[in-house]
Amino acid sequence: EDKVVQSPLSLVVHEGDTVTLNCSYEVTNFRSLLWYKQEKKAPTFLFMLTSSGIEKKSGRLSSILDKKELFSILNITATQTGDSAVYLCAPSRAQKLVFGQGTRLTINP
Amino acid sequence: SAVISQKPSRDICQRGTSLTIQCQVDSQVTMMFWYRQQPGQSLTLIATANQGSEATYESGFVIDKFPISRPNLTFSTLTVSNMSPEDSSIYLCSAWDGDTEAFFGQGTRLTVV
């Protein structure tokens, strides 16, 4: 059975802090791993990772995948209150996404 | 990236009734996916919808409860049938933009009373 575990489940930090969100997975026919930000209903795409060791960056966010150890991390530097959201990790198998339970990130001013 | 228009955005329904959710993509896509997010939970795949064939349902989901239509490469509907309060969830449709991104509709928040 596919398994995706995100940690921590909840995180509260101050504005300006750096956070690291973790995702470990066991998914058959793994193809890629996607990260999403969910603020209301629809998840917003952040990154797709397919190769180990290659960091993807977008502004203050970055992410990397380790296909040998079956995990990924999402880093957010210089956090802002607008980063408050649930962050979802989703490995894919043949375009089907298997979601973790998410990390609820709260940034306090 | 591509855009999916999903409606309704929210609805409150009586138990025993049915609701049909629509998703329109602004480009042609081979497969569309329907997910459910129950309160406090993460997203779970309901089924995969291909044009011209029956949808493929995940374990725990059946066609009689969640019939899906896929009449063309840009449109799909999901019906939640004979609703009960346990069906109260956010329902989301999704598709891939090439092989680079899976994007979502705006979601439908369903409350069954």
CSV table of N, CA, C and O in Angstrom, one decimal, chain B:
chain,number,residue,atom,x,y,z
B,1,SER,N,0.3,28.3,-16.9
B,1,SER,CA,-0.2,27.0,-17.0
B,1,SER,C,-1.7,27.0,-17.3
B,1,SER,O,-2.4,28.0,-17.3
B,2,ALA,N,-2.2,25.8,-17.6
B,2,ALA,CA,-3.6,25.6,-18.0
B,2,ALA,C,-4.5,25.9,-16.8
B,2,ALA,O,-4.1,25.9,-15.7
B,3,VAL,N,-5.8,26.2,-17.1
B,3,VAL,CA,-6.7,26.6,-16.1
B,3,VAL,C,-7.9,25.7,-16.2
B,3,VAL,O,-8.4,25.3,-17.3
B,4,ILE,N,-8.4,25.3,-15.0
B,4,ILE,CA,-9.7,24.5,-14.9
B,4,ILE,C,-10.7,25.3,-14.2
B,4,ILE,O,-10.5,25.9,-13.1
B,5,SER,N,-11.9,25.5,-14.8
B,5,SER,CA,-13.0,26.2,-14.2
B,5,SER,C,-13.9,25.1,-13.6
B,5,SER,O,-14.4,24.3,-14.4
B,6,GLN,N,-14.1,25.2,-12.3
B,6,GLN,CA,-14.9,24.2,-11.6
B,6,GLN,C,-16.1,24.9,-11.0
B,6,GLN,O,-16.0,25.9,-10.4
B,7,LYS,N,-17.3,24.2,-11.1
B,7,LYS,CA,-18.5,24.8,-10.5
B,7,LYS,C,-19.4,23.7,-10.1
B,7,LYS,O,-19.4,22.6,-10.7
B,8,PRO,N,-20.2,23.8,-9.0
B,8,PRO,CA,-20.3,25.1,-8.3
B,8,PRO,C,-19.1,25.2,-7.3
B,8,PRO,O,-18.4,24.2,-7.1
B,9,SER,N,-18.9,26.4,-6.8
B,9,SER,CA,-17.9,26.6,-5.8
B,9,SER,C,-18.2,26.0,-4.5
B,9,SER,O,-17.4,25.5,-3.7
B,10,ARG,N,-19.5,26.1,-4.1
B,10,ARG,CA,-20.0,25.4,-2.9
B,10,ARG,C,-21.5,25.2,-3.0
B,10,ARG,O,-22.1,25.8,-3.9
B,11,ASP,N,-21.9,24.2,-2.2
B,11,ASP,CA,-23.3,23.9,-2.2
B,11,ASP,C,-23.7,23.3,-0.9
B,11,ASP,O,-22.9,22.6,-0.2
B,12,ILE,N,-24.9,23.5,-0.5
B,12,ILE,CA,-25.5,22.8,0.7
B,12,ILE,C,-26.7,22.0,0.2
B,12,ILE,O,-27.6,22.5,-0.4
B,13,CYS,N,-26.6,20.7,0.4
B,13,CYS,CA,-27.6,19.8,-0.1
B,13,CYS,C,-28.3,19.0,0.9
B,13,CYS,O,-27.7,18.7,2.0
B,14,GLN,N,-29.5,18.6,0.6
B,14,GLN,CA,-30.2,17.7,1.5
B,14,GLN,C,-29.8,16.2,1.3
B,14,GLN,O,-29.4,15.8,0.2
B,15,ARG,N,-29.8,15.5,2.4
B,15,ARG,CA,-29.4,14.1,2.3
B,15,ARG,C,-30.4,13.4,1.4
B,15,ARG,O,-31.5,13.7,1.3
B,16,GLY,N,-29.8,12.4,0.6
B,16,GLY,CA,-30.6,11.6,-0.3
B,16,GLY,C,-30.7,12.2,-1.7
B,16,GLY,O,-31.1,11.5,-2.7
B,17,THR,N,-30.2,13.5,-1.9
B,17,THR,CA,-30.2,14.1,-3.2
B,17,THR,C,-28.8,13.9,-3.9
B,17,THR,O,-27.9,13.2,-3.3
B,18,SER,N,-28.7,14.4,-5.1
B,18,SER,CA,-27.5,14.2,-5.8
B,18,SER,C,-27.0,15.6,-6.3
B,18,SER,O,-27.8,16.5,-6.5
B,19,LEU,N,-25.7,15.7,-6.5
B,19,LEU,CA,-25.1,17.0,-6.9
B,19,LEU,C,-24.1,16.6,-8.0
B,19,LEU,O,-23.3,15.7,-7.9
B,20,THR,N,-24.1,17.4,-9.1
B,20,THR,CA,-23.2,17.2,-10.2
B,20,THR,C,-22.2,18.4,-10.2
B,20,THR,O,-22.6,19.5,-10.2
B,21,ILE,N,-20.9,18.1,-10.2
B,21,ILE,CA,-19.9,19.0,-10.3
B,21,ILE,C,-19.2,19.0,-11.7
B,21,ILE,O,-19.0,17.9,-12.2
B,22,GLN,N,-19.0,20.2,-12.2
B,22,GLN,CA,-18.5,20.3,-13.6
B,22,GLN,C,-17.1,20.9,-13.6
B,22,GLN,O,-16.8,21.8,-12.8
B,23,CYS,N,-16.2,20.4,-14.5
B,23,CYS,CA,-14.9,21.0,-14.7
B,23,CYS,C,-14.6,21.2,-16.2
B,23,CYS,O,-14.8,20.2,-16.9
B,24,GLN,N,-14.3,22.4,-16.5
B,24,GLN,CA,-13.9,22.7,-17.9
B,24,GLN,C,-12.5,23.2,-17.9
B,24,GLN,O,-12.1,24.1,-17.2
B,25,VAL,N,-11.7,22.5,-18.8
B,25,VAL,CA,-10.3,22.8,-18.9
B,25,VAL,C,-10.1,23.7,-20.2
B,25,VAL,O,-10.8,23.5,-21.2
B,26,ASP,N,-9.2,24.6,-20.1
B,26,ASP,CA,-9.0,25.5,-21.2
B,26,ASP,C,-8.1,25.0,-22.3
B,26,ASP,O,-7.7,25.7,-23.3
B,27,SER,N,-7.7,23.7,-22.2
B,27,SER,CA,-6.9,23.0,-23.2
B,27,SER,C,-7.3,21.5,-23.2
B,27,SER,O,-7.9,21.1,-22.2
B,28,GLN,N,-6.9,20.8,-24.2
B,28,GLN,CA,-7.3,19.4,-24.2
B,28,GLN,C,-6.3,18.6,-23.4
B,28,GLN,O,-5.1,18.8,-23.4
B,29,VAL,N,-6.9,17.7,-22.6
B,29,VAL,CA,-6.1,16.8,-21.7
B,29,VAL,C,-6.6,15.4,-21.8
B,29,VAL,O,-7.8,15.2,-22.0
B,30,THR,N,-5.6,14.5,-21.8
B,30,THR,CA,-6.0,13.1,-22.0
B,30,THR,C,-6.8,12.6,-20.8
B,30,THR,O,-7.8,12.0,-20.9
B,31,MET,N,-6.2,12.8,-19.6
B,31,MET,CA,-6.9,12.2,-18.4
B,31,MET,C,-7.3,13.4,-17.5
B,31,MET,O,-6.6,14.4,-17.4
B,32,MET,N,-8.4,13.2,-16.8
B,32,MET,CA,-8.8,14.1,-15.7
B,32,MET,C,-9.0,13.3,-14.5
B,32,MET,O,-9.3,12.1,-14.5
B,33,PHE,N,-8.7,13.9,-13.3
B,33,PHE,CA,-8.7,13.2,-12.0
B,33,PHE,C,-9.7,13.9,-11.1
B,33,PHE,O,-9.8,15.1,-11.1
B,34,TRP,N,-10.4,13.1,-10.3
B,34,TRP,CA,-11.3,13.6,-9.3
B,34,TRP,C,-10.8,13.2,-7.9
B,34,TRP,O,-10.5,12.0,-7.7
B,35,TYR,N,-10.7,14.2,-7.0
B,35,TYR,CA,-10.2,14.0,-5.7
B,35,TYR,C,-11.2,14.4,-4.6
B,35,TYR,O,-12.0,15.3,-4.9
B,36,ARG,N,-11.1,13.9,-3.5
B,36,ARG,CA,-12.0,14.3,-2.4
B,36,ARG,C,-11.1,14.6,-1.2
B,36,ARG,O,-10.1,13.9,-0.9
B,37,GLN,N,-11.5,15.7,-0.5
B,37,GLN,CA,-10.8,16.1,0.7
B,37,GLN,C,-11.8,16.2,1.8
B,37,GLN,O,-12.5,17.2,1.9
B,38,GLN,N,-11.9,15.2,2.7
B,38,GLN,CA,-12.8,15.2,3.8
B,38,GLN,C,-12.2,16.2,4.9
B,38,GLN,O,-11.0,16.5,4.9
B,39,PRO,N,-13.1,16.7,5.7
B,39,PRO,CA,-12.7,17.7,6.7
B,39,PRO,C,-11.5,17.2,7.5
B,39,PRO,O,-11.5,16.1,8.1
B,40,GLY,N,-10.4,18.0,7.6
B,40,GLY,CA,-9.2,17.7,8.3
B,40,GLY,C,-8.3,16.7,7.7
B,40,GLY,O,-7.3,16.3,8.3
B,41,GLN,N,-8.7,16.2,6.5
B,41,GLN,CA,-7.9,15.1,5.9
B,41,GLN,C,-7.2,15.7,4.7
B,41,GLN,O,-7.4,16.8,4.2
B,42,SER,N,-6.4,14.8,4.1
B,42,SER,CA,-5.7,15.2,2.9
B,42,SER,C,-6.5,14.7,1.7
B,42,SER,O,-7.6,14.2,1.8
B,43,LEU,N,-6.0,15.0,0.5
B,43,LEU,CA,-6.7,14.6,-0.7
B,43,LEU,C,-6.6,13.1,-1.0
B,43,LEU,O,-5.5,12.6,-0.9
B,44,THR,N,-7.7,12.6,-1.5
B,44,THR,CA,-7.8,11.1,-1.8
B,44,THR,C,-8.3,11.0,-3.3
B,44,THR,O,-9.4,11.7,-3.6
B,45,LEU,N,-7.7,10.3,-4.1
B,45,LEU,CA,-8.1,10.1,-5.5
B,45,LEU,C,-9.4,9.3,-5.5
B,45,LEU,O,-9.4,8.2,-4.9
B,46,ILE,N,-10.4,9.8,-6.2
B,46,ILE,CA,-11.7,9.0,-6.4
B,46,ILE,C,-11.6,8.2,-7.6
B,46,ILE,O,-11.8,7.0,-7.6
B,47,ALA,N,-11.3,8.8,-8.7
B,47,ALA,CA,-11.3,8.1,-10.0
B,47,ALA,C,-10.5,8.9,-11.1
B,47,ALA,O,-10.3,10.1,-10.9
B,48,THR,N,-10.2,8.2,-12.1
B,48,THR,CA,-9.5,8.8,-13.3
B,48,THR,C,-10.5,8.7,-14.5
B,48,THR,O,-11.1,7.7,-14.7
B,49,ALA,N,-10.7,9.8,-15.2
B,49,ALA,CA,-11.7,9.9,-16.2
B,49,ALA,C,-10.9,10.1,-17.6
B,49,ALA,O,-10.2,11.0,-17.8
B,50,ASN,N,-11.2,9.1,-18.5
B,50,ASN,CA,-10.6,9.2,-19.8
B,50,ASN,C,-11.8,9.4,-20.8
B,50,ASN,O,-12.9,8.9,-20.6
B,51,GLN,N,-11.5,10.1,-21.8
B,51,GLN,CA,-12.5,10.4,-22.8
B,51,GLN,C,-12.8,9.1,-23.6
B,51,GLN,O,-11.9,8.4,-24.0
B,52,GLY,N,-14.1,8.8,-23.8
B,52,GLY,CA,-14.5,7.6,-24.6
B,52,GLY,C,-14.5,6.3,-23.8
B,52,GLY,O,-14.7,5.3,-24.5
B,53,SER,N,-14.2,6.3,-22.6
B,53,SER,CA,-14.2,5.0,-21.8
B,53,SER,C,-14.7,5.3,-20.4
B,53,SER,O,-14.8,6.4,-20.0
B,54,GLU,N,-15.1,4.2,-19.7
B,54,GLU,CA,-15.5,4.4,-18.4
B,54,GLU,C,-14.4,4.8,-17.5
B,54,GLU,O,-13.2,4.5,-17.7
B,55,ALA,N,-14.8,5.6,-16.4
B,55,ALA,CA,-13.8,6.0,-15.5
B,55,ALA,C,-13.2,4.8,-14.7
B,55,ALA,O,-13.9,3.8,-14.5
B,56,THR,N,-12.0,5.0,-14.2
B,56,THR,CA,-11.4,4.0,-13.4
B,56,THR,C,-11.4,4.4,-12.0
B,56,THR,O,-10.8,5.5,-11.6
B,57,TYR,N,-12.0,3.6,-11.1
B,57,TYR,CA,-12.2,4.0,-9.7
B,57,TYR,C,-11.2,3.4,-8.8
B,57,TYR,O,-10.8,2.3,-9.0
B,58,GLU,N,-10.8,4.2,-7.8
B,58,GLU,CA,-9.9,3.7,-6.8
B,58,GLU,C,-10.6,2.9,-5.8
B,58,GLU,O,-11.9,2.9,-5.7
B,59,SER,N,-9.9,2.1,-5.0
B,59,SER,CA,-10.4,1.2,-4.0
B,59,SER,C,-11.3,2.1,-3.0
B,59,SER,O,-10.8,3.1,-2.5
B,60,GLY,N,-12.5,1.6,-2.8
B,60,GLY,CA,-13.4,2.3,-1.8
B,60,GLY,C,-14.3,3.2,-2.5
B,60,GLY,O,-15.2,3.8,-1.8
B,61,PHE,N,-14.2,3.4,-3.8
B,61,PHE,CA,-15.1,4.3,-4.5
B,61,PHE,C,-15.8,3.5,-5.6
B,61,PHE,O,-15.1,2.7,-6.3
B,62,VAL,N,-17.1,3.7,-5.8
B,62,VAL,CA,-17.8,2.9,-6.8
B,62,VAL,C,-18.6,3.8,-7.8
B,62,VAL,O,-19.0,5.0,-7.4
B,63,ILE,N,-18.9,3.3,-8.9
B,63,ILE,CA,-19.5,4.1,-10.0
B,63,ILE,C,-20.9,4.5,-9.6
B,63,ILE,O,-21.4,5.6,-9.9
B,64,ASP,N,-21.6,3.7,-8.9
B,64,ASP,CA,-23.0,4.0,-8.5
B,64,ASP,C,-23.1,5.2,-7.6
B,64,ASP,O,-24.1,6.0,-7.6
B,65,LYS,N,-22.1,5.4,-6.8
B,65,LYS,CA,-22.1,6.5,-5.9
B,65,LYS,C,-21.5,7.8,-6.5
B,65,LYS,O,-21.9,8.9,-6.2
B,66,PHE,N,-20.5,7.6,-7.4
B,66,PHE,CA,-19.8,8.7,-8.0
B,66,PHE,C,-19.7,8.5,-9.5
B,66,PHE,O,-18.6,8.4,-10.1
B,67,PRO,N,-20.8,8.6,-10.2
B,67,PRO,CA,-20.7,8.5,-11.6
B,67,PRO,C,-20.0,9.6,-12.2
B,67,PRO,O,-20.2,10.8,-11.8
B,68,ILE,N,-19.2,9.3,-13.3
B,68,ILE,CA,-18.4,10.4,-13.9
B,68,ILE,C,-18.7,10.3,-15.4
B,68,ILE,O,-18.8,9.3,-16.0
B,69,SER,N,-18.7,11.5,-16.0
B,69,SER,CA,-18.8,11.6,-17.4
B,69,SER,C,-17.6,12.3,-18.0
B,69,SER,O,-17.0,13.2,-17.3
B,70,ARG,N,-17.2,12.0,-19.2
B,70,ARG,CA,-16.1,12.6,-19.9
B,70,ARG,C,-16.4,12.7,-21.4
B,70,ARG,O,-15.8,11.9,-22.1
B,71,PRO,N,-17.2,13.6,-21.7
B,71,PRO,CA,-17.7,13.6,-23.1
B,71,PRO,C,-16.7,14.0,-24.2
B,71,PRO,O,-16.8,13.7,-25.3
B,72,ASN,N,-15.7,14.8,-23.7
B,72,ASN,CA,-14.6,15.3,-24.6
B,72,ASN,C,-13.4,15.6,-23.9
B,72,ASN,O,-13.3,15.3,-22.7
B,73,LEU,N,-12.4,16.1,-24.6
B,73,LEU,CA,-11.0,16.2,-23.9
B,73,LEU,C,-10.9,17.4,-23.1
B,73,LEU,O,-9.8,17.7,-22.6
B,74,THR,N,-11.9,18.2,-22.9
B,74,THR,CA,-11.8,19.4,-22.1
B,74,THR,C,-12.8,19.5,-21.0
B,74,THR,O,-12.9,20.5,-20.2
B,75,PHE,N,-13.7,18.5,-20.8
B,75,PHE,CA,-14.8,18.6,-19.9
B,75,PHE,C,-15.0,17.3,-19.1
B,75,PHE,O,-14.9,16.2,-19.7
B,76,SER,N,-15.4,17.4,-17.9
B,76,SER,CA,-15.8,16.2,-17.1
B,76,SER,C,-16.7,16.6,-16.0
B,76,SER,O,-16.7,17.8,-15.5
B,77,THR,N,-17.6,15.7,-15.6
B,77,THR,CA,-18.5,15.9,-14.5
B,77,THR,C,-18.4,14.7,-13.5
B,77,THR,O,-18.1,13.6,-13.9
B,78,LEU,N,-18.5,15.1,-12.2
B,78,LEU,CA,-18.6,14.1,-11.1
B,78,LEU,C,-19.9,14.3,-10.5
B,78,LEU,O,-20.3,15.4,-10.1
B,79,THR,N,-20.7,13.2,-10.3
B,79,THR,CA,-22.0,13.3,-9.5
B,79,THR,C,-21.8,12.6,-8.2
B,79,THR,O,-21.2,11.5,-8.2
B,80,VAL,N,-22.2,13.2,-7.1
B,80,VAL,CA,-22.2,12.6,-5.8
B,80,VAL,C,-23.7,12.2,-5.6
B,80,VAL,O,-24.5,13.1,-5.5
B,81,SER,N,-23.9,10.9,-5.5
B,81,SER,CA,-25.3,10.4,-5.6
B,81,SER,C,-25.8,10.0,-4.2
B,81,SER,O,-25.0,9.6,-3.3
B,82,ASN,N,-27.1,10.2,-4.0
B,82,ASN,CA,-27.7,9.7,-2.7
B,82,ASN,C,-26.9,10.2,-1.5
B,82,ASN,O,-26.4,9.3,-0.7
B,83,MET,N,-26.7,11.5,-1.4
B,83,MET,CA,-25.8,12.0,-0.5
B,83,MET,C,-26.1,11.8,1.0
B,83,MET,O,-27.3,11.8,1.4
B,84,SER,N,-25.1,11.6,1.8
B,84,SER,CA,-25.3,11.6,3.3
B,84,SER,C,-24.3,12.6,3.9
B,84,SER,O,-23.4,13.0,3.2
B,85,PRO,N,-24.5,12.9,5.1
B,85,PRO,CA,-23.5,13.8,5.8
B,85,PRO,C,-22.0,13.5,5.6
B,85,PRO,O,-21.2,14.3,5.6
B,86,GLU,N,-21.8,12.2,5.5
B,86,GLU,CA,-20.4,11.7,5.3
B,86,GLU,C,-19.8,12.1,4.0
B,86,GLU,O,-18.6,12.1,3.8
B,87,ASP,N,-20.6,12.5,3.1
B,87,ASP,CA,-20.1,13.0,1.8
B,87,ASP,C,-19.7,14.5,1.8
B,87,ASP,O,-19.2,15.0,0.8
B,88,SER,N,-19.9,15.1,3.0
B,88,SER,CA,-19.5,16.5,3.1
B,88,SER,C,-18.0,16.6,3.0
B,88,SER,O,-17.2,16.0,3.8
B,89,SER,N,-17.5,17.3,2.0
B,89,SER,CA,-16.1,17.3,1.6
B,89,SER,C,-15.8,18.4,0.6
B,89,SER,O,-16.7,19.0,0.1
B,90,ILE,N,-14.5,18.6,0.3
B,90,ILE,CA,-14.2,19.4,-0.8
B,90,ILE,C,-13.9,18.4,-1.9
B,90,ILE,O,-13.1,17.5,-1.7
B,91,TYR,N,-14.4,18.7,-3.1
B,91,TYR,CA,-14.2,17.9,-4.3
B,91,TYR,C,-13.4,18.7,-5.3
B,91,TYR,O,-13.7,19.8,-5.6
B,92,LEU,N,-12.4,18.1,-5.8
B,92,LEU,CA,-11.4,18.8,-6.7
B,92,LEU,C,-11.2,18.0,-8.0
B,92,LEU,O,-11.0,16.7,-7.9
B,93,CYS,N,-11.2,18.6,-9.1
B,93,CYS,CA,-10.8,18.0,-10.3
B,93,CYS,C,-9.4,18.4,-10.7
B,93,CYS,O,-8.9,19.5,-10.2
B,94,SER,N,-8.7,17.6,-11.4
B,94,SER,CA,-7.3,17.9,-11.7
B,94,SER,C,-6.9,17.4,-13.1
B,94,SER,O,-7.5,16.4,-13.6
B,95,ALA,N,-5.9,18.0,-13.7
B,95,ALA,CA,-5.3,17.5,-14.9
B,95,ALA,C,-3.9,17.9,-15.0
B,95,ALA,O,-3.4,18.7,-14.2
B,96,TRP,N,-3.2,17.2,-15.9
B,96,TRP,CA,-1.7,17.6,-16.0
B,96,TRP,C,-1.5,18.5,-17.2
B,96,TRP,O,-2.2,18.3,-18.3
B,97,ASP,N,-0.6,19.4,-17.1
B,97,ASP,CA,-0.2,20.3,-18.1
B,97,ASP,C,1.1,19.7,-18.7
B,97,ASP,O,2.2,20.0,-18.2
B,98,GLY,N,0.9,18.9,-19.7
B,98,GLY,CA,2.0,18.1,-20.2
B,98,GLY,C,2.5,17.2,-19.1
B,98,GLY,O,1.7,16.5,-18.5
B,99,ASP,N,3.8,17.1,-18.9
B,99,ASP,CA,4.3,16.2,-17.9
B,99,ASP,C,4.9,17.1,-16.7
B,99,ASP,O,5.7,16.5,-16.0
B,100,THR,N,4.6,18.3,-16.7
B,100,THR,CA,5.4,19.2,-15.8
B,100,THR,C,4.6,19.7,-14.6
B,100,THR,O,5.2,20.2,-13.7
B,101,GLU,N,3.3,19.6,-14.6
B,101,GLU,CA,2.5,20.1,-13.5
B,101,GLU,C,1.2,19.5,-13.5
B,101,GLU,O,0.5,19.4,-14.6
B,102,ALA,N,0.7,19.2,-12.4
B,102,ALA,CA,-0.7,18.8,-12.2
B,102,ALA,C,-1.4,19.9,-11.5
B,102,ALA,O,-1.0,20.4,-10.4
B,103,PHE,N,-2.4,20.5,-12.2
B,103,PHE,CA,-3.1,21.6,-11.7
B,103,PHE,C,-4.6,21.3,-11.3
B,103,PHE,O,-5.1,20.2,-11.8
B,104,PHE,N,-5.2,22.1,-10.5
B,104,PHE,CA,-6.5,21.8,-10.0
B,104,PHE,C,-7.5,22.9,-10.3
B,104,PHE,O,-7.2,24.0,-10.5
B,105,GLY,N,-8.8,22.4,-10.3
B,105,GLY,CA,-9.9,23.4,-10.3
B,105,GLY,C,-10.0,24.0,-9.0
B,105,GLY,O,-9.3,23.7,-8.0
B,106,GLN,N,-10.9,25.0,-8.9
B,106,GLN,CA,-11.0,25.8,-7.7
B,106,GLN,C,-11.6,25.1,-6.5
B,106,GLN,O,-11.6,25.5,-5.4
B,107,GLY,N,-12.2,23.9,-6.8
B,107,GLY,CA,-12.8,23.1,-5.7
B,107,GLY,C,-14.2,23.4,-5.5
B,107,GLY,O,-14.7,24.5,-5.7
B,108,THR,N,-14.9,22.4,-5.0
B,108,THR,CA,-16.4,22.5,-4.6
B,108,THR,C,-16.5,22.0,-3.2
B,108,THR,O,-16.2,20.9,-2.8
B,109,ARG,N,-16.9,23.0,-2.3
B,109,ARG,CA,-17.2,22.6,-0.9
B,109,ARG,C,-18.6,22.2,-0.8
B,109,ARG,O,-19.5,23.0,-0.9
B,110,LEU,N,-18.8,20.9,-0.5
B,110,LEU,CA,-20.1,20.3,-0.4
B,110,LEU,C,-20.4,20.1,1.1
B,110,LEU,O,-19.7,19.4,1.8
B,111,THR,N,-21.6,20.6,1.5
B,111,THR,CA,-22.1,20.3,2.8
B,111,THR,C,-23.5,19.6,2.7
B,111,THR,O,-24.4,20.1,2.0
B,112,VAL,N,-23.6,18.4,3.3
B,112,VAL,CA,-24.8,17.7,3.2
B,112,VAL,C,-25.5,17.7,4.6
B,112,VAL,O,-24.9,17.4,5.6
B,113,VAL,N,-26.8,18.2,4.6
B,113,VAL,CA,-27.5,18.3,5.9
B,113,VAL,C,-28.7,17.4,5.9
B,113,VAL,O,-29.1,16.8,4.9
